[in-house]
Short mmCIF file of C-alpha atoms in Angstrom, two decimals:
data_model
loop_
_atom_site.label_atom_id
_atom_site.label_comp_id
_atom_site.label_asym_id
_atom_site.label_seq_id
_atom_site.Cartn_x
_atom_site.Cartn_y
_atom_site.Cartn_z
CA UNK A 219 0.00 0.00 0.00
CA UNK A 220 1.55 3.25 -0.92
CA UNK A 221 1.70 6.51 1.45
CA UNK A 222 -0.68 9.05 1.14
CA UNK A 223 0.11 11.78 -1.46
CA UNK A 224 1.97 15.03 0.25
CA UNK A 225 -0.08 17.98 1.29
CA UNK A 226 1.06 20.61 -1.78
CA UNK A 227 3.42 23.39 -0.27
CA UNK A 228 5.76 26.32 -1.12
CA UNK A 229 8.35 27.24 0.40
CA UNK A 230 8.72 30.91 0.72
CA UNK A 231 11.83 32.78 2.56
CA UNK A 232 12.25 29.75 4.95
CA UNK A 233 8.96 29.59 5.60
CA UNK A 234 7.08 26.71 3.95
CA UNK A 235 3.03 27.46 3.06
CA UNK A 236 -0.52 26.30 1.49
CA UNK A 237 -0.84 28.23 -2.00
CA UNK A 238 -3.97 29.63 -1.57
CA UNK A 239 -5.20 29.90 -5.43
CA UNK A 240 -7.69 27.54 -6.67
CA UNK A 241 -6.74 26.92 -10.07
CA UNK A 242 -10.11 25.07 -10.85
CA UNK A 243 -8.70 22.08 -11.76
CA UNK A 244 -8.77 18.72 -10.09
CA UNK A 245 -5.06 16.47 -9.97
CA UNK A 246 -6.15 12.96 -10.94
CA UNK A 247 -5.02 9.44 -10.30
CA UNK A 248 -3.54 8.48 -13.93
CA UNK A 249 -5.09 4.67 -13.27
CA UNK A 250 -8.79 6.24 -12.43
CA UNK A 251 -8.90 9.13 -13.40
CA UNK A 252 -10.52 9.90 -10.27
CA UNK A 253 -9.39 12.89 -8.75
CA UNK A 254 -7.01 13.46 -5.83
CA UNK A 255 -6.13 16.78 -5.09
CA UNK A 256 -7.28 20.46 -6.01
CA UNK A 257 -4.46 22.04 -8.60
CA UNK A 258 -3.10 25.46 -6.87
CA UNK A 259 -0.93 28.31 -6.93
CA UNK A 260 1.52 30.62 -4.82
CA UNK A 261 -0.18 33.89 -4.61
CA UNK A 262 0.89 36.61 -6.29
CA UNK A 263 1.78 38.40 -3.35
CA UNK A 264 4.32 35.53 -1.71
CA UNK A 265 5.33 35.16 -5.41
CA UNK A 266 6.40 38.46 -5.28
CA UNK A 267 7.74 38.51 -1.51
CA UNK A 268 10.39 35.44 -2.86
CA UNK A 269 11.74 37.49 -6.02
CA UNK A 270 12.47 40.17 -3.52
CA UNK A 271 14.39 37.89 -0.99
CA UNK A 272 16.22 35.92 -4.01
CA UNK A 273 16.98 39.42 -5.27
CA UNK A 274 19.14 39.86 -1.93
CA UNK A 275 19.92 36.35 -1.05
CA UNK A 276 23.53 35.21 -0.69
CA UNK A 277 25.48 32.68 0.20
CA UNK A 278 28.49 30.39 -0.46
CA UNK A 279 27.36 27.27 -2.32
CA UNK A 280 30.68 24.88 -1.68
CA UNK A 281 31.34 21.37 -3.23
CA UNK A 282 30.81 19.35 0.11
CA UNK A 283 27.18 21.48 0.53
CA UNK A 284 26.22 19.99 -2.78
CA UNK A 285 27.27 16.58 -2.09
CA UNK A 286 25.81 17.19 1.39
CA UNK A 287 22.51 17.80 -0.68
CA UNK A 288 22.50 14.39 -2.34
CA UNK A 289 23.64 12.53 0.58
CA UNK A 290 20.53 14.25 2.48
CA UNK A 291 18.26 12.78 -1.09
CA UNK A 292 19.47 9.31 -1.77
CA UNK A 293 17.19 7.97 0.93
CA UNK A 294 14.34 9.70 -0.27
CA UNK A 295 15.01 8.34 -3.64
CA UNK A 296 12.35 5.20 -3.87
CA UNK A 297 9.71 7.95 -2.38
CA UNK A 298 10.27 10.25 -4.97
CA UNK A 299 10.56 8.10 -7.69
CA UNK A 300 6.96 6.63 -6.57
CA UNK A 301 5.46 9.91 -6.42
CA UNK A 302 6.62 10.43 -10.12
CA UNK A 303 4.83 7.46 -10.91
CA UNK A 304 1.55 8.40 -9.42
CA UNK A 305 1.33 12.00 -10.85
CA UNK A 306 2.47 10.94 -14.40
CA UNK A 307 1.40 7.20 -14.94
CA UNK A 308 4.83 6.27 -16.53
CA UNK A 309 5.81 2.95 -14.79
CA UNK A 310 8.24 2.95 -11.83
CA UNK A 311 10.09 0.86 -13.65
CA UNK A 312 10.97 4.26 -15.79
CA UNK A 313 10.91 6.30 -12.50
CA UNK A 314 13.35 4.91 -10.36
CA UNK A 315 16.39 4.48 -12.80
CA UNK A 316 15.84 7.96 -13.71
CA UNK A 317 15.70 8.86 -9.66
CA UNK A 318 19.53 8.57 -10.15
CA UNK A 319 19.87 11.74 -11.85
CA UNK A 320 17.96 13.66 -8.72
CA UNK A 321 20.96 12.99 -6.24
CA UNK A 322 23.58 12.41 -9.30
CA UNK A 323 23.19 16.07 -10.45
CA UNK A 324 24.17 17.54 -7.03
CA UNK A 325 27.13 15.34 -6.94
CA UNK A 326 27.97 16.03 -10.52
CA UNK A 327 27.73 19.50 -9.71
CA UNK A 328 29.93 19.69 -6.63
CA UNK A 329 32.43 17.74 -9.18
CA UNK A 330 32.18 20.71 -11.41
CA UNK A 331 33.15 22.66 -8.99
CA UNK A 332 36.02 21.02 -7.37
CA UNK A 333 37.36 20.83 -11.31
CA UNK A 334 37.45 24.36 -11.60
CA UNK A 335 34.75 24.57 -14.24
CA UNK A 336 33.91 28.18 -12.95
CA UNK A 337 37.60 29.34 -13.69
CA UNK A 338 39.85 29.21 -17.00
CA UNK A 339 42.54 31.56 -16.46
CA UNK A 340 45.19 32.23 -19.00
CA UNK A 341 49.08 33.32 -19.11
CA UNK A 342 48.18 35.38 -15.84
CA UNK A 343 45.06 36.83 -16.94
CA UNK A 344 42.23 36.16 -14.45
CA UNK A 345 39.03 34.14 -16.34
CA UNK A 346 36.02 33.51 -13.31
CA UNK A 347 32.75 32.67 -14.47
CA UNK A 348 30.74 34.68 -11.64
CA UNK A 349 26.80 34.06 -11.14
CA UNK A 350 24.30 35.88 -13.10
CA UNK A 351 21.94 36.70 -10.68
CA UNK A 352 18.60 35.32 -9.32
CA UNK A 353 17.66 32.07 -11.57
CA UNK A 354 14.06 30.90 -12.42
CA UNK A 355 13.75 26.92 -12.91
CA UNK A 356 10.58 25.95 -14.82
CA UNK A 357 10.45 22.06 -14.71
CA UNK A 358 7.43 20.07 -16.78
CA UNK A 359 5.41 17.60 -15.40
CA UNK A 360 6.55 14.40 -17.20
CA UNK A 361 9.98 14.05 -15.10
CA UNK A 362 9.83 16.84 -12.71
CA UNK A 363 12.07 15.80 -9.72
CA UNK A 364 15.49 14.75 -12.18
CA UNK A 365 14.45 17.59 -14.61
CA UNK A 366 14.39 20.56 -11.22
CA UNK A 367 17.80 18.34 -9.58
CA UNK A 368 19.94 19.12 -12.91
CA UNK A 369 18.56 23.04 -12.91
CA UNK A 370 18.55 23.61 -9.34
CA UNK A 371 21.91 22.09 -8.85
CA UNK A 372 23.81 23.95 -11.44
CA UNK A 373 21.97 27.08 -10.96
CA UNK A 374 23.13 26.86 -7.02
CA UNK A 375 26.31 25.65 -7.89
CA UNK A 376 26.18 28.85 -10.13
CA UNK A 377 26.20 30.39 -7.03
CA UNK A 378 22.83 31.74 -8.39
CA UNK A 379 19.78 32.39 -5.98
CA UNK A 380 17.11 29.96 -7.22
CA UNK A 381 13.14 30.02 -7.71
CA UNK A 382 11.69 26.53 -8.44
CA UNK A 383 8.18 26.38 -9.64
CA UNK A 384 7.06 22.80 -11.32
CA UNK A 385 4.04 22.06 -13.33
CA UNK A 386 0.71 22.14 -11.53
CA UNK A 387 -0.02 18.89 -13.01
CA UNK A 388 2.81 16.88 -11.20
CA UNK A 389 3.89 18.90 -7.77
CA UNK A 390 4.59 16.29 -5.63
CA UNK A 391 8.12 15.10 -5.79
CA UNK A 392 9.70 17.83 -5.78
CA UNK A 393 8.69 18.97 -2.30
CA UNK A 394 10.86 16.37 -1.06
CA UNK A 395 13.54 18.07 -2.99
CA UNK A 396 12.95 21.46 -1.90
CA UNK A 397 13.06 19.98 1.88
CA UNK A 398 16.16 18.48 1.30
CA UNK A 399 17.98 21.41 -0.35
CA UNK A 400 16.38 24.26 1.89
CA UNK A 401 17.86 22.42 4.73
CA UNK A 402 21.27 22.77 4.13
CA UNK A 403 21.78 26.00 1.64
CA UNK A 404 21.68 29.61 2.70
CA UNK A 405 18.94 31.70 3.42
CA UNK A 406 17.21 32.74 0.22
CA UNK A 407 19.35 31.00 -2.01
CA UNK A 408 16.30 27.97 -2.57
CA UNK A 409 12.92 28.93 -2.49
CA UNK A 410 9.74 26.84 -4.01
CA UNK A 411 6.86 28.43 -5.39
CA UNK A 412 3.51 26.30 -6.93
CA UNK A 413 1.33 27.02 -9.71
CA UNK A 414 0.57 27.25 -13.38
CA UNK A 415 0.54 29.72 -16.72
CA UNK A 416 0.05 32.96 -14.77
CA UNK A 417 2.48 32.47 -11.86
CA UNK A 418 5.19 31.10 -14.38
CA UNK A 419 4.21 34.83 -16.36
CA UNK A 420 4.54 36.90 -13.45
CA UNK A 421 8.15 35.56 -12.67
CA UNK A 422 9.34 35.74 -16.23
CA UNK A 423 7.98 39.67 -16.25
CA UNK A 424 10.25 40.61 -13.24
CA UNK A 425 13.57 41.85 -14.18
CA UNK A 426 15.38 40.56 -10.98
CA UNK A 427 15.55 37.68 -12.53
CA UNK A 428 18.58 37.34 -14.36
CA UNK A 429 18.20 33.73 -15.96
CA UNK A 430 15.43 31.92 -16.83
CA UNK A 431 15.83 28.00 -17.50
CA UNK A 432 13.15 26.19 -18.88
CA UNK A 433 11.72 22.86 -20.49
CA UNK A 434 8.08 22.35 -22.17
CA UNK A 435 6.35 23.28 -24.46
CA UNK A 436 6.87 25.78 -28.10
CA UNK A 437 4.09 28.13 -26.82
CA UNK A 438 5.92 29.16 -23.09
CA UNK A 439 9.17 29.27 -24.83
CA UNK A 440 8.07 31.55 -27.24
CA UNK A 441 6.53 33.33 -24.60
CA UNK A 442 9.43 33.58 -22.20
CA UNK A 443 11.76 34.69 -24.99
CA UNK A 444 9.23 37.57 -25.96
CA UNK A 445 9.50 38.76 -22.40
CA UNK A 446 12.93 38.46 -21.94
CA UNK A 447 14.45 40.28 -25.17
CA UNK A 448 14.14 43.77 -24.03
CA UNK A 449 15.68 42.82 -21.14
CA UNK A 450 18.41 41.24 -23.13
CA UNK A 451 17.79 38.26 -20.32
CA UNK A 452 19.51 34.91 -21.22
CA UNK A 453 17.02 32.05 -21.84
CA UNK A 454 18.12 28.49 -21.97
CA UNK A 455 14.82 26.44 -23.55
CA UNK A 456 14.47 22.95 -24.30
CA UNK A 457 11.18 22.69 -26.17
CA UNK A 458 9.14 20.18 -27.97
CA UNK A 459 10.77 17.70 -30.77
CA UNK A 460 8.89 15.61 -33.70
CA UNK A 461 11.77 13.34 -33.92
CA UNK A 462 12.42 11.21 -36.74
CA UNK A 463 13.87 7.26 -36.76
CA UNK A 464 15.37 6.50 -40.20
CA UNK A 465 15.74 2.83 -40.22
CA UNK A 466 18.01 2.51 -43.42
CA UNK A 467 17.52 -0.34 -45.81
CA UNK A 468 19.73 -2.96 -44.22
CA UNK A 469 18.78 -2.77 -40.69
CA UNK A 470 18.23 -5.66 -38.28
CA UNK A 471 14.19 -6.03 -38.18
CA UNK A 472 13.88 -6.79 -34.51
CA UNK A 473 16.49 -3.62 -33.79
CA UNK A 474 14.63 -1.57 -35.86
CA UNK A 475 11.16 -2.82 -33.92
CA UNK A 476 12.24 -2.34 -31.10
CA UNK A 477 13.65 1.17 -31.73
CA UNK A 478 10.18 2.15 -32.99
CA UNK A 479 8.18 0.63 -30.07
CA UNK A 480 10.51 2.03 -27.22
CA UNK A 481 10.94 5.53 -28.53
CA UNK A 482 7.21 5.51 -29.21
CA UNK A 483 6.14 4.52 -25.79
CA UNK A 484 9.14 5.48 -23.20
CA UNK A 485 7.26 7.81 -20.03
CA UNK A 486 4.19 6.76 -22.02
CA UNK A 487 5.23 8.31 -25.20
CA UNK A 488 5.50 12.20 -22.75
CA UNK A 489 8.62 12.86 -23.58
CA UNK A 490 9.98 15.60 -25.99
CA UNK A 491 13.12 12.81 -27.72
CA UNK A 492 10.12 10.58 -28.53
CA UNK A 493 9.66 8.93 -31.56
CA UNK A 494 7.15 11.12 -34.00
CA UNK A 495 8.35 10.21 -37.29
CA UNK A 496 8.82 6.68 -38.55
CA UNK A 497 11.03 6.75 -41.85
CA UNK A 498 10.97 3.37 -43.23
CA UNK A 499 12.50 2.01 -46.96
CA UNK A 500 9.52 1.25 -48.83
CA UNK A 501 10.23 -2.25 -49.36
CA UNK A 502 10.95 -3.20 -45.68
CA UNK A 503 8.12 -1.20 -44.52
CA UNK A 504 5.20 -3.48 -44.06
CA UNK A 505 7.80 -6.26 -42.60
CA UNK A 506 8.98 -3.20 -39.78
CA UNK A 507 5.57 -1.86 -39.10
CA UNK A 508 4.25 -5.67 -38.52
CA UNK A 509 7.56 -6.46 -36.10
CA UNK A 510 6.86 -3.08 -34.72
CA UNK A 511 3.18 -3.77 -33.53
CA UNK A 512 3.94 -7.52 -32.37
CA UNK A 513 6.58 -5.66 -29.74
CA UNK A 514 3.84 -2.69 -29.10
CA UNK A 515 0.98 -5.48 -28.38
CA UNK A 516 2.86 -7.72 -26.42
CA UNK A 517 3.36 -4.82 -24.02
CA UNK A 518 2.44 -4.97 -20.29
CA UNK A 519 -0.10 -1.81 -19.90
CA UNK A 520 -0.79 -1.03 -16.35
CA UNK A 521 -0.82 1.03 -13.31
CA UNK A 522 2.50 2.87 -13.04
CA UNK A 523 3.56 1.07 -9.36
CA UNK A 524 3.06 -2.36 -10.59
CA UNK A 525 6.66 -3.33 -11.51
CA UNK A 526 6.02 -5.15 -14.26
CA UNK A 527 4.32 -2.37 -16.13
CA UNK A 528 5.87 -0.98 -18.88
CA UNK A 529 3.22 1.39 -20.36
CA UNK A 530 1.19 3.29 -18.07
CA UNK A 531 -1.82 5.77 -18.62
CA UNK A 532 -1.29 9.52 -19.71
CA UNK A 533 -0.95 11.83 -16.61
CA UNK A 534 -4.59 13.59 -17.13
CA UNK A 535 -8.04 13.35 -18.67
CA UNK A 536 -6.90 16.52 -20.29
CA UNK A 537 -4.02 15.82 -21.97
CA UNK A 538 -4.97 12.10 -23.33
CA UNK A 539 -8.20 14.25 -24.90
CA UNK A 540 -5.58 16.20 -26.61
CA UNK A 541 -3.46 13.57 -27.70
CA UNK A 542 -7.02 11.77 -29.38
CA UNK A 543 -7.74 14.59 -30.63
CA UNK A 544 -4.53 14.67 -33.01
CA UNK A 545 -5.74 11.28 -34.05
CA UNK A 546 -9.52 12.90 -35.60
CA UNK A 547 -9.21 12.23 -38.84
CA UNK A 548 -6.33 10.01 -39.52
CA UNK A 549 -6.15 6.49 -40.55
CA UNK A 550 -3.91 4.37 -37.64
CA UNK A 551 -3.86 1.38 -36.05
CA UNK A 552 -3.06 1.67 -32.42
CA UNK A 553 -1.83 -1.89 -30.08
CA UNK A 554 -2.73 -3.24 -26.75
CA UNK A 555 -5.28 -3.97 -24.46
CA UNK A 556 -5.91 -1.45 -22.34
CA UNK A 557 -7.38 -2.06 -18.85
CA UNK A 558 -10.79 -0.44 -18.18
CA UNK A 559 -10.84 3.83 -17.14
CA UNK A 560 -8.51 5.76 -16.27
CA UNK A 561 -6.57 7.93 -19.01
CA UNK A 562 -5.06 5.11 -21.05
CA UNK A 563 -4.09 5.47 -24.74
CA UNK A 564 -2.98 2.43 -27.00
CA UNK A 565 0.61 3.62 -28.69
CA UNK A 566 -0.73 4.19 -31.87
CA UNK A 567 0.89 4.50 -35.44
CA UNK A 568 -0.28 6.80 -38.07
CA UNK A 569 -0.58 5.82 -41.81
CA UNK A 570 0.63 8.76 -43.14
CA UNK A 571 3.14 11.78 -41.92
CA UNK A 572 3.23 13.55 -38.69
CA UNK A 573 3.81 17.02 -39.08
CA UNK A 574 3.88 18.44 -35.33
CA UNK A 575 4.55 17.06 -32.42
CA UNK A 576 2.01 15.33 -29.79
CA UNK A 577 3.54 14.52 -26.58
CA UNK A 578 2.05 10.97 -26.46
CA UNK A 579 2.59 8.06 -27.73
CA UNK A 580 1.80 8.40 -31.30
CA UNK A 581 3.81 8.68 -34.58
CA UNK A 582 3.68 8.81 -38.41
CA UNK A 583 4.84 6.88 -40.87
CA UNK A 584 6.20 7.75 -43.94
CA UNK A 585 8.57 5.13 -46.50
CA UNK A 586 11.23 6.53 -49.05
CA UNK A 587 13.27 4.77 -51.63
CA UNK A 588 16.46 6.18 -51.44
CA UNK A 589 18.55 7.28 -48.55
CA UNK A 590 18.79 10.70 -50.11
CA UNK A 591 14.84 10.76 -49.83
CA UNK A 592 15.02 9.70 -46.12
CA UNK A 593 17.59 12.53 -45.26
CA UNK A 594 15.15 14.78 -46.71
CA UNK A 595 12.27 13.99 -45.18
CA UNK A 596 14.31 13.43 -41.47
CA UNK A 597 14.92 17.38 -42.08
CA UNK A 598 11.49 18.21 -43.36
CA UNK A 599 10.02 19.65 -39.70
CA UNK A 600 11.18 22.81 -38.08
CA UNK A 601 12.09 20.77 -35.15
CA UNK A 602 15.60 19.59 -34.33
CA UNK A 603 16.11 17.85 -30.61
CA UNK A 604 16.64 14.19 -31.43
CA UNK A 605 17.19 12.20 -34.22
CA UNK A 606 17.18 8.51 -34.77
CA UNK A 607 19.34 6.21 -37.20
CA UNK A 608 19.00 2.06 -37.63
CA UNK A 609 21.70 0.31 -39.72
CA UNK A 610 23.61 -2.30 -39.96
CA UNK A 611 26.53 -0.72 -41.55
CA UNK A 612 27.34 1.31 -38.68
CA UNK A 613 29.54 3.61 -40.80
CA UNK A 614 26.95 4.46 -43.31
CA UNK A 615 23.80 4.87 -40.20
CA UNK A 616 26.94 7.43 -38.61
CA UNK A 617 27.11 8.83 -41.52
CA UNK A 618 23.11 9.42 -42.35
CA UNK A 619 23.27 10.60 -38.87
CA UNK A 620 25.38 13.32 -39.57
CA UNK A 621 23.01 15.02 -41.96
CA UNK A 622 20.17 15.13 -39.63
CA UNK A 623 19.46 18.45 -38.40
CA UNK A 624 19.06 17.66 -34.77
CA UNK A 625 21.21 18.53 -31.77
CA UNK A 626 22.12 14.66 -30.61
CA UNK A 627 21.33 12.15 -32.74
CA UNK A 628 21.64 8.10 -31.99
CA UNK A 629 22.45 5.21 -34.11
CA UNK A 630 21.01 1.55 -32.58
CA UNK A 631 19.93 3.06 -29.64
CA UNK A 632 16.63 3.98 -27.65
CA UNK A 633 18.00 4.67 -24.29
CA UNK A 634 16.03 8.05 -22.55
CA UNK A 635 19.73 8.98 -21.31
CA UNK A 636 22.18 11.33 -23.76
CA UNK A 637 24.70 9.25 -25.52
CA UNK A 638 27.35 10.38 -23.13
CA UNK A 639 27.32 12.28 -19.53
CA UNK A 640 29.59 14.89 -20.71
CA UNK A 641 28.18 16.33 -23.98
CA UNK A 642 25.95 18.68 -24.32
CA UNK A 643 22.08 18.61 -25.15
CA UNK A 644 21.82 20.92 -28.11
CA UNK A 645 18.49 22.07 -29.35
CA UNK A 646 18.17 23.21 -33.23
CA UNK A 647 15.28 25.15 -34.60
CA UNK A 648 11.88 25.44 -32.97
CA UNK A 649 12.99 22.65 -30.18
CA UNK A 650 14.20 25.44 -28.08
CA UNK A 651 17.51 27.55 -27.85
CA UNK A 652 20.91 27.07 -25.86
CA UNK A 653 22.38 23.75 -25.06
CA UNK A 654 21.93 21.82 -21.62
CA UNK A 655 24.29 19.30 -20.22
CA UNK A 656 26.16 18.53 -17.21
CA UNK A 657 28.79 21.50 -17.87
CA UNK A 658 26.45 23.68 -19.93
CA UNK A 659 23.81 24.08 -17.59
CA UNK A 660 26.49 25.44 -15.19
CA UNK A 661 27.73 27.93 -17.29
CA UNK A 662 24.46 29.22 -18.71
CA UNK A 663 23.72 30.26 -15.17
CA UNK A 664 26.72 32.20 -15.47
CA UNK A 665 28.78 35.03 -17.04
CA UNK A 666 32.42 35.76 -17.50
CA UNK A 667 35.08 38.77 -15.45
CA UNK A 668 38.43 38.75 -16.82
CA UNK A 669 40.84 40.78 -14.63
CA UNK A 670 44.26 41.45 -15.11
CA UNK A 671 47.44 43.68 -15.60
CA UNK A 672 47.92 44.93 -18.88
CA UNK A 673 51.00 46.97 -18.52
CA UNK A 674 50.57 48.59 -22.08
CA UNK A 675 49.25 51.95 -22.86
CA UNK A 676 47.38 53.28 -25.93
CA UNK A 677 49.98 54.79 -28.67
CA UNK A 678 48.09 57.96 -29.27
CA UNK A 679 49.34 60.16 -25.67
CA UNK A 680 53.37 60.49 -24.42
#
C-alpha cells in the first residue's frame, strides 16, 4: 500500500506554506482518473515577496554542501521516484532508474566545482565565471524531480539564488527536494513556489531575474523569450521535438522494432526525444511496421507502481483528450489492451506523416526509396532535438546521422539517457535555444570577469 500523497506546499523565505489559489482544476489518479487533489498556486503576493528575498539572497554554495545535498536525497530516492509514478502514470520501472539523476546532479555538480569549471585563467590573466543573478527553474510535469535536480543544482552551484516552480499537473516530488535542499543552503538561495501559466508569467515579467531556465512546451518558450528580449535576459529552452527514426535499408528487423516501439512509448510516449516520425524504406516497410506492432501489443499496460508495467496511462483526462484529438481524422492502427478507465491510450501509429509534435505516444509513418529521400524527409520539420538512425553498416547509419538536423542524434539506440554524460544537449530550430548538459547548464547560469594587468598603454598620448 503506498503513502498518502503530500499535502502541496511552497516554500517561501524559509517559511514553507498552502498556496492559496484555486486553479479550478482537479489532480487525478492516472489509473482512475478519479481525482485526488485540487491544482493550486503561490499567490501573487508571496510570489512576489520570494523574487524580492532571491533578489538579496547570498550565500556560499561549496562542493561538500552539494554533495551534502544528495547525501541528504538518496534515501528519499524510492519515495520520490513513486510519487513520479503516481502523478504521471509512466511505470516505476521508468521512475526509479531515472531517480539517479535527482541525487547524481548535485554530486555532478559539486564535481564541477572542485574541477574548476567556474575558472579558465590564462598566461596570468584572471578568467572567473561569476553568477548571473537570481535564476528561475521551470520544470514540466513528465519528469519533474530529475528535470528541477539538474537546474537547481547547477543554478546553485552557479552560485545563483534559485526560484523553483514545477508544473501544476505533477507537484509532488519535488517537495521532497525542496526539503532536502532548503535544509542545508543559505537563506534565500532555494525557495519553491507552486502554480501554473500565470504564476510562471509573473516571474518571467520581473527583471530581478537574471536567468530563466526552462523545459516544455513551443508556446511558453516563445513566450518567455518575448519577455525576456528587451531585457536582453539569457534564456536556456528545451522545447518540444517531432523526432524522426530513419531505419536505413539494411537494418536488423527486430532492432529496428524495437527502436520504434521504445521511442514511441518510453514515459508513455510524454517525452519531448520521442519517436514522431517513422522513416521506413519502402520495401521493408510493411515487414517493420508488422515487427513493430507484435513488440507494441505484447506490451504490459498497467498502473505505473506495478513493476512489471511498462506502459502506463497519460498523466490527465486533459491531456490524453488532446493527444485523441490529433488522431480525428487520420487512418492508424493503435496496439494493446488497455485495462478499463482511467486515461489510457494504445501507442498508436499513423498511416501517413506527422507534421507536429504530440507529446504521447503516437507517430507517423512515412517510407522513401532512397537514402537521399530519407535525409530529406528526417529534415522536413522545423524541429531539431533528437534524431534517430538504424543500420547495420554502422559507418553508413553514422554517416546518415550526420546530416540530420538535430542537436544529438543516436544510431542503434533507444535509451532516454544522452549518448554520453559529458556532452551537451543541443536544441536546433523550434525545439528550443541554448544547449543543456552537465557542464552547460552550469555555465548558462553564469557570465564571465576577466581581470588582469595589462602593462601597455594606448599609442596615441606620451
Amino acid at each position: 500500500m503506498s503513502a498518502a500523497l503530500p499535502e502541496i506546499l511552497d516554500l517561501i523565505d524559509g517559511e514553507w506554506g498552502t498556496p492559496s489559489v484555486d486553479l479550478g482544476l482537479a489532480l487525478e489518479d492516472p489509473v482512475t482518473g478519479a481525482p485526488v487533489a485540487r491544482a493550486v498556486a503561490t499567490a501573487p503576493e508571496r510570489v512576489d515577496r520570494a523574487l524580492t528575498v532571491a533578489d538579496n539572497a547570498s550565500g556560499a554554495i561549496t562542493p561538500d554542501l552539494l554533495d551534502a545535498v544528495a547525501d541528504g536525497l538518496e534515501p528519499l530516492l524510492p519515495r520520490i521516484t513513486e510519487l513520479d509514478a503516481r502523478a504521471t502514470g509512466v511505470p516505476i520501472r521508468q521512475t526509479e532508474p531515472l531517480g539517479a539523476i535527482v541525487s547524481g546532479a548535485f554530486r555532478l555538480a559539486a564535481e564541477q566545482l572542485r574541477s574548476g569549471a567556474l575558472r579558465a585563467d590564462v598566461a596570468g590573466v584572471r578568467v572567473r565565471r561569476l553568477p548571473l543573478g537570481p535564476a528561475l527553474c521551470l520544470v514540466p510535469w513528465n519528469a519533474p524531480a530529475p528535470m528541477a535536480a539538474h537546474k537547481v543544482a547547477n543554478a546553485l552551484a552557479a552560485g545563483c539564488p534559485v526560484i523553483l516552480k514545477v508544473s501544476e499537473f505533477a507537484p509532488y516530488s519535488t517537495i521532497s527536494l525542496a526539503e532536502v535542499i532548503a535544509d542545508r543552503v543559505p537563506a534565500g538561495m532555494f525557495q519553491l513556489v507552486q502554480g501554473g501559466p500565470a504564476t510562471g508569467a509573473q516571474l518571467v515579467a520581473d527583471p530581478r531575474v537574471k536567468a530563466v531556465s526552462f523545459t516544455g512546451g513551443l508556446p511558453g518558450g516563445r513566450s518567455i523569450a518575448t519577455v525576456s528580449a528587451p531585457l536582453l535576459r539569457p534564456c536556456q529552452l528545451e522545447l518540444g521535438g517531432n523526432n524522426p527514426l530513419v531505419v536505413l535499408p539494411d537494418a536488423d528487423l527486430d532492432t529496428a522494432a524495437r527502436m520504434a516501439a521504445e521511442l514511441l512509448t518510453t514515459l508513455n510516449g510524454q517525452w519531448c526525444r520521442a519517436l514522431g516520425r517513422l522513416i521506413l524504406p519502402a520495401d521493408r516497410a510493411a515487414e517493420i511496421l508488422d515487427a513493430t506492432g507484435k513488440r507494441l501489443a505484447a506490451l504490459r499496460i498497467g498502473p505505473p507502481l506495478d513493476p512489471e508495467t511498462e506502459f502506463g496511462p497519460l498523466i490527465h483526462s486533459r491531456h490524453a483528450h488532446r493527444v485523441r484529438a490529433a488522431l480525428t481524422g487520420r487512418r492508424f492502427h493503435a496496439y494493446g489492451t488497455l485495462p478499463g478507465g482511467g486515461n489510457y491510450l494504445e501507442p498508436t501509429l499513423l498511416a501517413d506523416d506527422l507534421t507536429d509534435e504530440v507529446f504521447g505516444p503516437v507517430a507517423g509513418t512515412v517510407t522513401y526509396d532512397s537514402v537521399e529521400e530519407a535525409v530529406r524527409l528526417a529534415n522536413a520539420v522545423p524541429y531539431g532535438l533528437e534524431g534517430y538512425v538504424c543500420g547495420s553498416d554502422e559507418d553508413l547509419a553514422v554517416s546518415v546521422a550526420h546530416r540530420i538536423r538535430a542537436g544529438e542524434v543516436k544510431v542503434n539506440g533507444s535509451s532516454i539517457m544522452s549518448l554520453h554524460l559529458m556532452t551537451p544537449r543541443p536544441a536546433w530550430g523550434l525545439s528550443g535555444l541554448g544547449e543543456e548538459g552537465t557542464t552547460e547548464t552550469l555555465r548558462f547560469f553564469t557570465g564571465a570577469r576577466v581581470v588582469g594587468v595589462e602593462g601597455r598603454f594606448a599609442l596615441h598620448t606620451s
